[in-house]
Tab-separated table of C-alpha atoms in Angstrom:
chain	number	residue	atom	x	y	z
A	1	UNK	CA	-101.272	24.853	-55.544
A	2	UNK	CA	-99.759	21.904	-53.863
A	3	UNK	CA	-101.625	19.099	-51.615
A	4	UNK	CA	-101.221	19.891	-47.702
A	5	UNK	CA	-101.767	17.594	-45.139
A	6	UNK	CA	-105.361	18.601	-43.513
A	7	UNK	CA	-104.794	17.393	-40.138
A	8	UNK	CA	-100.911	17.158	-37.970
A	9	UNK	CA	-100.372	14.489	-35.759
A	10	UNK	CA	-100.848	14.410	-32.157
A	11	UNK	CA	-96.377	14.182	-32.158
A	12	UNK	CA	-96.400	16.572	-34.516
A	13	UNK	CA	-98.666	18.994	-32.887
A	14	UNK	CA	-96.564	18.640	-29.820
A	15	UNK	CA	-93.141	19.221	-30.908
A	16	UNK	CA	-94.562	22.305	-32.757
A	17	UNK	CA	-96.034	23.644	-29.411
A	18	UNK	CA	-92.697	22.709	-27.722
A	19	UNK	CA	-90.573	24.545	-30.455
A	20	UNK	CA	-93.033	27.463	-30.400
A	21	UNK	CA	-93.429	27.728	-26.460
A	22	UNK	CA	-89.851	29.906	-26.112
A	23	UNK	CA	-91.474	32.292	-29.132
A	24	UNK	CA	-93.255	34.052	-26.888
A	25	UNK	CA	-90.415	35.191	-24.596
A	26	UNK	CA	-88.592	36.453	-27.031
A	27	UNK	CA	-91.170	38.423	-28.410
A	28	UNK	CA	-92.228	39.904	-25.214
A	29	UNK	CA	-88.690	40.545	-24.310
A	30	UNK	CA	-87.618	41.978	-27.610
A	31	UNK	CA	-90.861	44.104	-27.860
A	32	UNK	CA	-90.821	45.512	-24.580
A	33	UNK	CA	-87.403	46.666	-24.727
A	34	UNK	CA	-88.260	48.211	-29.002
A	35	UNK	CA	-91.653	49.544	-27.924
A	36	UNK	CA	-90.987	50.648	-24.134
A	37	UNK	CA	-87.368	51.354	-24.228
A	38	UNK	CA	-87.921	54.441	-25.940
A	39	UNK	CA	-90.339	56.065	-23.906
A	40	UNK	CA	-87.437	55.090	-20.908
A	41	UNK	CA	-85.080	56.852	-22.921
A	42	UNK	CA	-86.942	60.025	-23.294
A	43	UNK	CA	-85.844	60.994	-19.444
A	44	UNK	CA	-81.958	60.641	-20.501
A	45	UNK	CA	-82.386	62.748	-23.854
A	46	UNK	CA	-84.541	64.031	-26.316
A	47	UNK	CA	-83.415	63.090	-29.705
A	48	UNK	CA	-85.373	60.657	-31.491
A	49	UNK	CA	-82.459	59.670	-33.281
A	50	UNK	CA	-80.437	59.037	-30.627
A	51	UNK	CA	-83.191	56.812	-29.413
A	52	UNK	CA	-83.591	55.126	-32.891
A	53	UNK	CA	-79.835	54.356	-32.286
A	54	UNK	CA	-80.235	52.684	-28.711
A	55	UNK	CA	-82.957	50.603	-29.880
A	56	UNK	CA	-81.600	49.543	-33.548
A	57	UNK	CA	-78.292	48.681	-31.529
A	58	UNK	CA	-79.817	44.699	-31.982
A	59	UNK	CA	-79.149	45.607	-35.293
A	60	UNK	CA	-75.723	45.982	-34.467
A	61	UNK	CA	-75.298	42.940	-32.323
A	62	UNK	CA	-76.941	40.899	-34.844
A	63	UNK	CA	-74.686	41.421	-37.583
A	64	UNK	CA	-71.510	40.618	-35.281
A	65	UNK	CA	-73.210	37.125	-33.263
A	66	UNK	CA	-75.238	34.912	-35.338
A	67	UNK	CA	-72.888	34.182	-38.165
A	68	UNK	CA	-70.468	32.391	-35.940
A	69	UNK	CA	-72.957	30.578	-33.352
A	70	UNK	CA	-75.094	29.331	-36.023
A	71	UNK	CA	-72.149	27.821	-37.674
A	72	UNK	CA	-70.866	26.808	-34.613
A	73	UNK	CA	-73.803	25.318	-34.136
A	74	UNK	CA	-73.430	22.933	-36.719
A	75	UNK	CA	-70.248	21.528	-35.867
A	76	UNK	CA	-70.377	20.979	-32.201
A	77	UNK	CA	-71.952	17.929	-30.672
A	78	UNK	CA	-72.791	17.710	-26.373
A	79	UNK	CA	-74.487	14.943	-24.968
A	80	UNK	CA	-78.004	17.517	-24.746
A	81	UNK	CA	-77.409	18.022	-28.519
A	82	UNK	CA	-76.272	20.402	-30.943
A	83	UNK	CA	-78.862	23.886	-30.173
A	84	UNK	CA	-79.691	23.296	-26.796
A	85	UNK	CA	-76.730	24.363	-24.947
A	86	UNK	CA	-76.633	27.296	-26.586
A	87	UNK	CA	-80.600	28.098	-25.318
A	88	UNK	CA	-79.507	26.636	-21.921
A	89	UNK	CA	-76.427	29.208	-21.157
A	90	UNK	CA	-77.463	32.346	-22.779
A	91	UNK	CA	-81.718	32.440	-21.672
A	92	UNK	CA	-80.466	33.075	-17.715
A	93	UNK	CA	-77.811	36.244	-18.939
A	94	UNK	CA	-81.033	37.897	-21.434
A	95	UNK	CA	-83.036	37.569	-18.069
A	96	UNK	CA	-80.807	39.319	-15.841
A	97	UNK	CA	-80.057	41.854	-18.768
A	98	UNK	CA	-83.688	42.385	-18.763
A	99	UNK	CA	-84.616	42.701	-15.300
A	100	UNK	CA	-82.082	45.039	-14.839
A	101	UNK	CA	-82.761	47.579	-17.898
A	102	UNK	CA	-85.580	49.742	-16.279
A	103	UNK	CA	-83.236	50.069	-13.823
A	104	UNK	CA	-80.559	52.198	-14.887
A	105	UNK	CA	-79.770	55.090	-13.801
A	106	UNK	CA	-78.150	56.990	-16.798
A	107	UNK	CA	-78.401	56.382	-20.530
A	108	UNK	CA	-74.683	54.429	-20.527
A	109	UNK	CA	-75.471	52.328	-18.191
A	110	UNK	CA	-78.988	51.658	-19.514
A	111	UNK	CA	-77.099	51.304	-23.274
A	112	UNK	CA	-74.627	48.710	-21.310
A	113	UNK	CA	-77.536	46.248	-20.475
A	114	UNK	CA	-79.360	46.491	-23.594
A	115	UNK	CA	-76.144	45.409	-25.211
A	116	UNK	CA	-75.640	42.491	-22.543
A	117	UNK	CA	-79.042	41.447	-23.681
A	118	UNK	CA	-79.030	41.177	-27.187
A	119	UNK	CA	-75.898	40.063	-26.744
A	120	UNK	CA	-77.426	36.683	-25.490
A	121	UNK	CA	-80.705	37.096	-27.234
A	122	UNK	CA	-78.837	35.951	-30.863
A	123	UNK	CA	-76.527	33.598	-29.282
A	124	UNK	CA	-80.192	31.649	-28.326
A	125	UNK	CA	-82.004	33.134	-31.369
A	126	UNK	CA	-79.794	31.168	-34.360
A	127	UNK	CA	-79.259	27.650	-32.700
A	128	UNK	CA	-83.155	28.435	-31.874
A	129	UNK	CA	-84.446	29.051	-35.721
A	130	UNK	CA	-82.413	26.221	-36.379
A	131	UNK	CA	-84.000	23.242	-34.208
A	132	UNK	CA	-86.969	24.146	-36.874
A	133	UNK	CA	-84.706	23.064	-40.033
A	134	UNK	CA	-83.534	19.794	-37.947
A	135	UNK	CA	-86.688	18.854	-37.088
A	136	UNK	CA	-89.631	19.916	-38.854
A	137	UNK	CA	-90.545	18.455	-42.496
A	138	UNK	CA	-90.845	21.613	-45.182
A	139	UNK	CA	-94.049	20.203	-46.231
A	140	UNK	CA	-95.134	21.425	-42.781
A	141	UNK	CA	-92.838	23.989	-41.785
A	142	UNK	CA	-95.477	26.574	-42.923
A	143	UNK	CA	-97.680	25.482	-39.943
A	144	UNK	CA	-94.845	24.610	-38.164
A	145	UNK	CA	-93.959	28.748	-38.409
A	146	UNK	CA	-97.263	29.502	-37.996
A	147	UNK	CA	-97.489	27.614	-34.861
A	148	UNK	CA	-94.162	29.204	-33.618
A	149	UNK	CA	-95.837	32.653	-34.513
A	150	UNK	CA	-98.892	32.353	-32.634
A	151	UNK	CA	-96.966	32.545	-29.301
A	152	UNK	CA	-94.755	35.089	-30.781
A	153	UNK	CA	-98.194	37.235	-31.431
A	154	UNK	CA	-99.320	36.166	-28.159
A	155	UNK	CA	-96.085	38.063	-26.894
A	156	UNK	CA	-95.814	41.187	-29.123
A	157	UNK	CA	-99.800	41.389	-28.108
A	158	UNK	CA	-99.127	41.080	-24.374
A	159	UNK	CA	-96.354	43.383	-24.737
A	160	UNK	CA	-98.216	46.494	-27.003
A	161	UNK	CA	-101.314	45.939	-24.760
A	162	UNK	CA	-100.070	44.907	-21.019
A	163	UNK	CA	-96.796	46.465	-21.587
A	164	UNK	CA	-98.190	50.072	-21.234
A	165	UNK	CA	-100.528	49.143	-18.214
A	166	UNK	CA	-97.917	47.422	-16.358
A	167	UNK	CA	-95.391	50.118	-16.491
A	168	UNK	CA	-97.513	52.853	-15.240
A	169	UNK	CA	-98.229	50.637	-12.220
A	170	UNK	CA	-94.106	49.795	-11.774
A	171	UNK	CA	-91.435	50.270	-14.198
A	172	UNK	CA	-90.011	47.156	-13.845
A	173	UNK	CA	-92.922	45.074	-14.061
A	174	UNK	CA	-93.362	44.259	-18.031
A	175	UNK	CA	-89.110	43.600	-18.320
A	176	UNK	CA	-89.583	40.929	-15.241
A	177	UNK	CA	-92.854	39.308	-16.579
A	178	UNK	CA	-90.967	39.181	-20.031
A	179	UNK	CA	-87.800	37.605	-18.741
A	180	UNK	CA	-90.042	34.772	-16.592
A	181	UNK	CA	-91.846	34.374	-19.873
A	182	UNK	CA	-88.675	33.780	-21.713
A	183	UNK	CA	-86.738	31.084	-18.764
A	184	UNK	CA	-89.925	29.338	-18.915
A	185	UNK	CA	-90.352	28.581	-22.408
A	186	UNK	CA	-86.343	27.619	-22.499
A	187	UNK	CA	-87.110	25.417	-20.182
A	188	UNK	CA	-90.515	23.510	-21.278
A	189	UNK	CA	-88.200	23.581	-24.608
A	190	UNK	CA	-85.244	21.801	-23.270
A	191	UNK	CA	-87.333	19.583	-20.723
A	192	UNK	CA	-89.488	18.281	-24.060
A	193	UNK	CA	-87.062	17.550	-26.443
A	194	UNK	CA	-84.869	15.264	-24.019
A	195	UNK	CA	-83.739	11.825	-26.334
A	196	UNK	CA	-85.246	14.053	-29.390
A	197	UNK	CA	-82.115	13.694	-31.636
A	198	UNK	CA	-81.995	15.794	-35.159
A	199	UNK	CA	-79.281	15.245	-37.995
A	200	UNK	CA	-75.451	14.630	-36.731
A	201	UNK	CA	-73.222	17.164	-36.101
A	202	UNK	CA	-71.476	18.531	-39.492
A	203	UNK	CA	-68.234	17.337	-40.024
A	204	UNK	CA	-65.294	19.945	-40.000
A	205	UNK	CA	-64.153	20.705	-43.630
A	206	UNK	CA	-60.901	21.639	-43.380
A	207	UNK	CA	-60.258	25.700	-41.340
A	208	UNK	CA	-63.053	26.304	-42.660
A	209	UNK	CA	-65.068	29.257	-40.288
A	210	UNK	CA	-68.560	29.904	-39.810
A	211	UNK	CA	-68.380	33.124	-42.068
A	212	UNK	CA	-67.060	31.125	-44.867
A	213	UNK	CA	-69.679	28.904	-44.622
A	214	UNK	CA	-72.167	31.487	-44.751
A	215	UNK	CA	-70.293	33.165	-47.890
A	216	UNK	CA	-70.142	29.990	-49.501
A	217	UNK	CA	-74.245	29.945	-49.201
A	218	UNK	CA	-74.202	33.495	-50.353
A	219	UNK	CA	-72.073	32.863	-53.365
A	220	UNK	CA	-74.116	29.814	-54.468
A	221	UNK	CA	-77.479	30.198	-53.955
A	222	UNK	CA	-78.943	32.892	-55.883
A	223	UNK	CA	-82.525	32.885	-54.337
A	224	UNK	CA	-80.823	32.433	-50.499
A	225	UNK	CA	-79.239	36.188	-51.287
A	226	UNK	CA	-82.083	37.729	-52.375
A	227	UNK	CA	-84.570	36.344	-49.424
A	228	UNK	CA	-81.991	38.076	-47.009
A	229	UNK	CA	-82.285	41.284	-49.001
A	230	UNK	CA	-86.102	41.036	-48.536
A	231	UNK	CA	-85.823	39.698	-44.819
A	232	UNK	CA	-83.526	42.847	-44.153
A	233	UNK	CA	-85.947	45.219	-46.160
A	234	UNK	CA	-88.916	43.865	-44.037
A	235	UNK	CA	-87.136	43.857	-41.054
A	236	UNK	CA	-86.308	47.878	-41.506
A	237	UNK	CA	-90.041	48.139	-41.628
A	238	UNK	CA	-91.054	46.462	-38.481
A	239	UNK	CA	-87.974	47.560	-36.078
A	240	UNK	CA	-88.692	51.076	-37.030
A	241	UNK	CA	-92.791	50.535	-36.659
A	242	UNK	CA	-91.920	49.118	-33.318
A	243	UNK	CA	-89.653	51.727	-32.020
A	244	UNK	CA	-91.779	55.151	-32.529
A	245	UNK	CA	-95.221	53.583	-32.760
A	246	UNK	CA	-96.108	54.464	-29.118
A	247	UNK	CA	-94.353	57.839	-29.613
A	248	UNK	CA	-96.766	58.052	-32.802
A	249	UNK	CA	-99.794	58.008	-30.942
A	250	UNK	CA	-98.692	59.678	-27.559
A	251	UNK	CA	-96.985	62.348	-28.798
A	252	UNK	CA	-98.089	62.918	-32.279
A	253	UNK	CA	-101.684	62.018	-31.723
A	254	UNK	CA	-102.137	62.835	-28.369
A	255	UNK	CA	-103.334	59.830	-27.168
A	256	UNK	CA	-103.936	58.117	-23.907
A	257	UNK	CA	-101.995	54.855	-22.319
A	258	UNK	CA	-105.315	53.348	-21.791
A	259	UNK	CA	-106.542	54.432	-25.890
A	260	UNK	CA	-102.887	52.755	-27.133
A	261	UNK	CA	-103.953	49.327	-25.293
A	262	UNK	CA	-107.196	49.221	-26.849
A	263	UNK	CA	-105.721	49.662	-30.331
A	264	UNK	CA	-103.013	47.229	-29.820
A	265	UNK	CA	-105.336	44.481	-28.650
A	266	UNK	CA	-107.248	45.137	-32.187
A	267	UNK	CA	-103.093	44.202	-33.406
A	268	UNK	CA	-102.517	41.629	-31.452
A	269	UNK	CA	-106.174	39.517	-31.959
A	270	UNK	CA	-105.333	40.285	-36.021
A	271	UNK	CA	-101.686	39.598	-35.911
A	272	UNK	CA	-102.499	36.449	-34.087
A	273	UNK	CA	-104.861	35.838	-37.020
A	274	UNK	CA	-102.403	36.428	-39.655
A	275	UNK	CA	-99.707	33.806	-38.371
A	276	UNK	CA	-102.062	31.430	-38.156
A	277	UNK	CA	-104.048	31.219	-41.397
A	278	UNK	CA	-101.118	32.236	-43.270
A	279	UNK	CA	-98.562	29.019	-41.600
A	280	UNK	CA	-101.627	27.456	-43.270
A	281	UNK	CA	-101.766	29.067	-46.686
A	282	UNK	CA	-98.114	28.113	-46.970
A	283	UNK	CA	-97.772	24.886	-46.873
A	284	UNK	CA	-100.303	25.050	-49.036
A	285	UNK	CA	-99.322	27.647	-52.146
A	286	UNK	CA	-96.145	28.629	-51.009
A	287	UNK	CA	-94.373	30.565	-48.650
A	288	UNK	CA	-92.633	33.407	-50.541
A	289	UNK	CA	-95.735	33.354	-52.812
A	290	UNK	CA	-98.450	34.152	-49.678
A	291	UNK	CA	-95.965	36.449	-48.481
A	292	UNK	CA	-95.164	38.134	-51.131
A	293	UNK	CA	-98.804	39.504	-51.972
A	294	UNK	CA	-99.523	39.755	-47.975
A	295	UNK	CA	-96.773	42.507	-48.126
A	296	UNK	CA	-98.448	44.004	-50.899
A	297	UNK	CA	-101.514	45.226	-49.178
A	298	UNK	CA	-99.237	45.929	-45.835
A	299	UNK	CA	-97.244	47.995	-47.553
A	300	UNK	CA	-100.054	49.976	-49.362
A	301	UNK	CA	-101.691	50.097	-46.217
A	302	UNK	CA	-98.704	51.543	-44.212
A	303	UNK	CA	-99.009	54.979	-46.453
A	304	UNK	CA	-102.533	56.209	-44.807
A	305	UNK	CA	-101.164	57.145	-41.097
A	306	UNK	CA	-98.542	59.255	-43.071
A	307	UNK	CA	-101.883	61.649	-44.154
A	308	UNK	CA	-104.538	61.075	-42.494
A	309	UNK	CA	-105.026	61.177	-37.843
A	310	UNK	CA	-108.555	60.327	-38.314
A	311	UNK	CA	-109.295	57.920	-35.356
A	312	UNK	CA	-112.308	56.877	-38.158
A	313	UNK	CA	-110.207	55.574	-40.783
A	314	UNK	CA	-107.052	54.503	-38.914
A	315	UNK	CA	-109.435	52.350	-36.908
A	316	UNK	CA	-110.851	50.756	-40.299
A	317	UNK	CA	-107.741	49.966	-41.685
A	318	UNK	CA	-106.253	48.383	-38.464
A	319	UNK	CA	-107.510	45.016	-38.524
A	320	UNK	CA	-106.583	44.448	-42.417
A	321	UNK	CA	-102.774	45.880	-41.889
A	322	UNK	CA	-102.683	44.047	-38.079
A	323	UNK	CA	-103.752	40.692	-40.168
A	324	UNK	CA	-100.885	41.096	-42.925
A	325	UNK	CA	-98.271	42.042	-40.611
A	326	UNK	CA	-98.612	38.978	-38.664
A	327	UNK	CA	-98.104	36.763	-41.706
A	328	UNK	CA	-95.226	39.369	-42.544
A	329	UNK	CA	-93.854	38.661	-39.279
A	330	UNK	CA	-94.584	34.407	-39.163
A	331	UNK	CA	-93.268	33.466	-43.061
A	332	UNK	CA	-89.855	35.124	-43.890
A	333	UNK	CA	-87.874	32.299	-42.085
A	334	UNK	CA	-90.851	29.713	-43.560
A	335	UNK	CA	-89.080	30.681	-47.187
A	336	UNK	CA	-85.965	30.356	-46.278
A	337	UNK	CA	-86.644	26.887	-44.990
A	338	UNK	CA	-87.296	25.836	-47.777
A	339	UNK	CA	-83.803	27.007	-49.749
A	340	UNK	CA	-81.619	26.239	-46.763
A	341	UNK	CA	-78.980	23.398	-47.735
A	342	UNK	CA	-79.091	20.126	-45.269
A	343	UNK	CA	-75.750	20.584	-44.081
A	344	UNK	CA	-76.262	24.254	-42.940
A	345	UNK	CA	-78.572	25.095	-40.641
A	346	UNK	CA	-76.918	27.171	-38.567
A	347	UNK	CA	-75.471	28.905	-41.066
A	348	UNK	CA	-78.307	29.686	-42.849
A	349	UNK	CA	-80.421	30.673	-39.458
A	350	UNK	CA	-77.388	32.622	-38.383
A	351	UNK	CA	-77.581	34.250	-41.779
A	352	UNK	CA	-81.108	34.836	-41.348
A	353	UNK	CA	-80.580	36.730	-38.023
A	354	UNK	CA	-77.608	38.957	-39.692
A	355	UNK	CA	-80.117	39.792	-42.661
A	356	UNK	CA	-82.408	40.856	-40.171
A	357	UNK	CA	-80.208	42.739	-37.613
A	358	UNK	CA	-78.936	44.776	-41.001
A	359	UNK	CA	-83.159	46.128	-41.249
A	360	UNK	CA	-83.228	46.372	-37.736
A	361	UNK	CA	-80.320	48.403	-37.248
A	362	UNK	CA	-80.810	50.735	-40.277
A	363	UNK	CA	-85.004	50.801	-39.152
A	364	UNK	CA	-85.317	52.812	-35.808
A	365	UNK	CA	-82.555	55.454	-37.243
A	366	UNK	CA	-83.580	56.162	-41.042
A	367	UNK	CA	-87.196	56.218	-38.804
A	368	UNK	CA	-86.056	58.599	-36.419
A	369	UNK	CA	-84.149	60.752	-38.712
A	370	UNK	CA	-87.363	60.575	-41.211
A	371	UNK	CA	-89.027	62.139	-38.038
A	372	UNK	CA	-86.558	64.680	-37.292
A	373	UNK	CA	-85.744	66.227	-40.751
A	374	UNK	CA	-89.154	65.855	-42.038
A	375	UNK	CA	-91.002	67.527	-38.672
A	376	UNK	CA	-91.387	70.612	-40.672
A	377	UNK	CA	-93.807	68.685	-43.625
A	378	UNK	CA	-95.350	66.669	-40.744
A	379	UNK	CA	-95.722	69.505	-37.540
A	380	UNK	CA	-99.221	68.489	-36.393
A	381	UNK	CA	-97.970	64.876	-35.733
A	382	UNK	CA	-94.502	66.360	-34.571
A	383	UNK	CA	-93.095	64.603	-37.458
A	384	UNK	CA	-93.825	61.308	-36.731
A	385	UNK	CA	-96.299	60.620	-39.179
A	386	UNK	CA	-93.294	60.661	-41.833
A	387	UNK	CA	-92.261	57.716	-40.277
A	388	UNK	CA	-94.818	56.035	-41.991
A	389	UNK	CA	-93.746	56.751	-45.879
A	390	UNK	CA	-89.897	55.107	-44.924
A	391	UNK	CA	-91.677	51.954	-43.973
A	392	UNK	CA	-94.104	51.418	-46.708
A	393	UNK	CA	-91.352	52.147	-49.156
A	394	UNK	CA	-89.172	49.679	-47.619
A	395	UNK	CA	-92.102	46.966	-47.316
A	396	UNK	CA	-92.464	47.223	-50.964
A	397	UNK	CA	-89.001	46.996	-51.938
A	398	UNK	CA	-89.014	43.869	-50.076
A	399	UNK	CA	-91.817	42.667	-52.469
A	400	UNK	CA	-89.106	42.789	-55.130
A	401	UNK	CA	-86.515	40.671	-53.872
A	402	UNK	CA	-89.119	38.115	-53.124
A	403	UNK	CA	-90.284	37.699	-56.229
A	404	UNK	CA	-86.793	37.725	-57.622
A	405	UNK	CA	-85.930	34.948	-54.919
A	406	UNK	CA	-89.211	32.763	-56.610
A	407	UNK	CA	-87.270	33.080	-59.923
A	408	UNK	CA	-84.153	32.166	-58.436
């Protein structure tokens, strides 16, 4: 156990809500497209791998974007700072992407605009995760992520609950509420942190690029590489949770629109929950050591829905897995705060977002084909409840490289 602070500071407590207020735009938008997109996609075709494969395209964008703007990131210097820009140009494009997805008229084009959006979703997200190394001391940057993970609960809530509501009553309600939620936190961001100035700009060293900057922090840092492994493992788990979870209980459980909303506010009040008490633990025992045994009892948890539709027991275990995977979503970047060297940032947040757009890529398809070959074993969910055995396994495994990153 280490000493933590009891109280933050009236500064601190602001620049923490300022950081945190864009949080909740990109979780709305990001989990209305995983969770809602889907059910979209159902009226173009009927393979639930093909849909795993539209939705874990962030996957793909991820692993091509991040590593060069979060390098860039720390070598270019504007008069509004070194992240910012990057927040101001791409937060109007993932708007428009967004407004226009429910929109489309045929699976290519509707493929075309999810691209345009992630696209610009991890050109913000990197420079974004890395105003939180600049800024925030890692004696607080547990609260600091548990802060930021609040509004991103408060979004992945609104989304799972509202989402459903809002597109029964007009399809392209929840994708405009999510991209007004999104401008508006960029801009109470931008707005707030005018004259805030973090470290200088990085030198440049020599040609070197962004990707050899993130290879050198692969190559060198031992416990760095093996908190991406876990981030990428965990990540598998909750892109393919979020992608046939609806499907799950409309079409393998049979239930209502209005049934789905009650159970997700039951997430979203625990999830909410979880990032905040365990930003708290954190700075308190450690990061990677709270998470690590919070994924312990998520990932043992995850294995009932795979054997059991009892409304009864599902509904008992809820609250418990709700709780642990909001700490499982708030305290992967938390650890790698606190391994990241001084000098790259970027890199490492960029490196972050690659680590995680490897799970979420490989997530909704091993899901979906899970689903598919497995329907057989699983026919009076319609094999969905298989889905639920590929991401407790990989929740597990992720337990591994955690503690192997504590060693490091």
């Amino acid at each position: 156990m280490r000493p933590a602070r009891a109280r933050l500071s009236s500064a601190e407590r602001r620049l923490f809500l300022l950081l945190g207020a864009p949080g909740l735009g990109l979780s709305l938008s990001l989990t209305v497209i995983s969770t809602y997109l889907p059910v979209l996609a159902r009226g173009f075709t009927g393979s639930r791998a093909g849909i795993g494969a539209l939705v874990g395209g962030e996957g793909l964008v991820a692993l091509l974007v991040p590593l060069w703007i979060g390098g860039l990131s720390d070598r270019v210097d504007t008069r509004f700072g070194r992240r910012v820009p990057f927040l101001m140009a791409t937060a109007p494009v993932a708007a428009v992407a967004l407004a226009l997805i429910p929109l489309a008229r045929s699976l290519p084009v509707m493929a075309v605009e999810v691209f345009f959006f992630y696209a610009a979703y991890f050109t913000y997200l990197a420079p974004y995760r890395a105003l939180y190394a600049d800024l925030v001391p890692l004696s607080l940057s547990g609260r600091a992520q548990g802060i930021q993970g609040i509004f991103s609960q408060v979004g992945l809530g609104s989304a799972l609950v509202g989402g459903g509501l809002l597109l029964e009553l007009w399809r392209p309600l929840p994708y405009l509420v999510a991209a007004a939620a999104l401008l508006l936190g960029t801009v109470l961001l931008v707005l707030g942190l005018r004259g805030t100035e973090g470290p200088p700009a990085v030198p440049q060293r020599g040609s070197r690029s962004s990707a050899a900057e993130v290879w050198a922090l692969l190559r060198d840092h031992r416990a760095i590489r093996a908190l991406m492994i876990a981030n990428a493992l965990l990540s598998l788990t909750l892109g393919g949770m979020k992608a046939f979870v609806v499907l799950w209980l409309t079409e393998g459980l049979g239930k209502s629109m209005k049934f789905i909303a009650g159970a997700m506010t039951v997430v979203a009040v625990g999830a909410l929950l979880g990032a905040l008490v365990s930003g708290q633990l954190a700075d308190r025992h450690g990061a990677a050591r709270v998470l690590a045994r919070t994924l312990v009892v998520f990932g043992l948890g995850l294995v009932l829905p795979a054997f059991s539709s009892s409304t009864l027991l599902l509904g008992a275990e809820l609250p418990l897995i709700a709780f642990c995977g909001g700490a499982a979503s708030t305290l992967p970047y938390a650890t790698v705060m606190q391994r990241m060297p001084a000098r790259s940032h970027g890199a490492a947040a960029g490196l972050f977002d690659v680590s995680g757009g490897v799970g979420t890529l490989l997530g909704p398809a091993l899901t979906g084909a899970a689903i598919d070959l497995l329907r057989p074993l699983f026919a009076s969910t319609q094999g969905y409840a298989a889905m639920w055995l590929v991401l407790s396994a990989s929740t597990l495994a992720s337990v591994a490289m955690l503690r192997r990153a504590r060693s490091g």
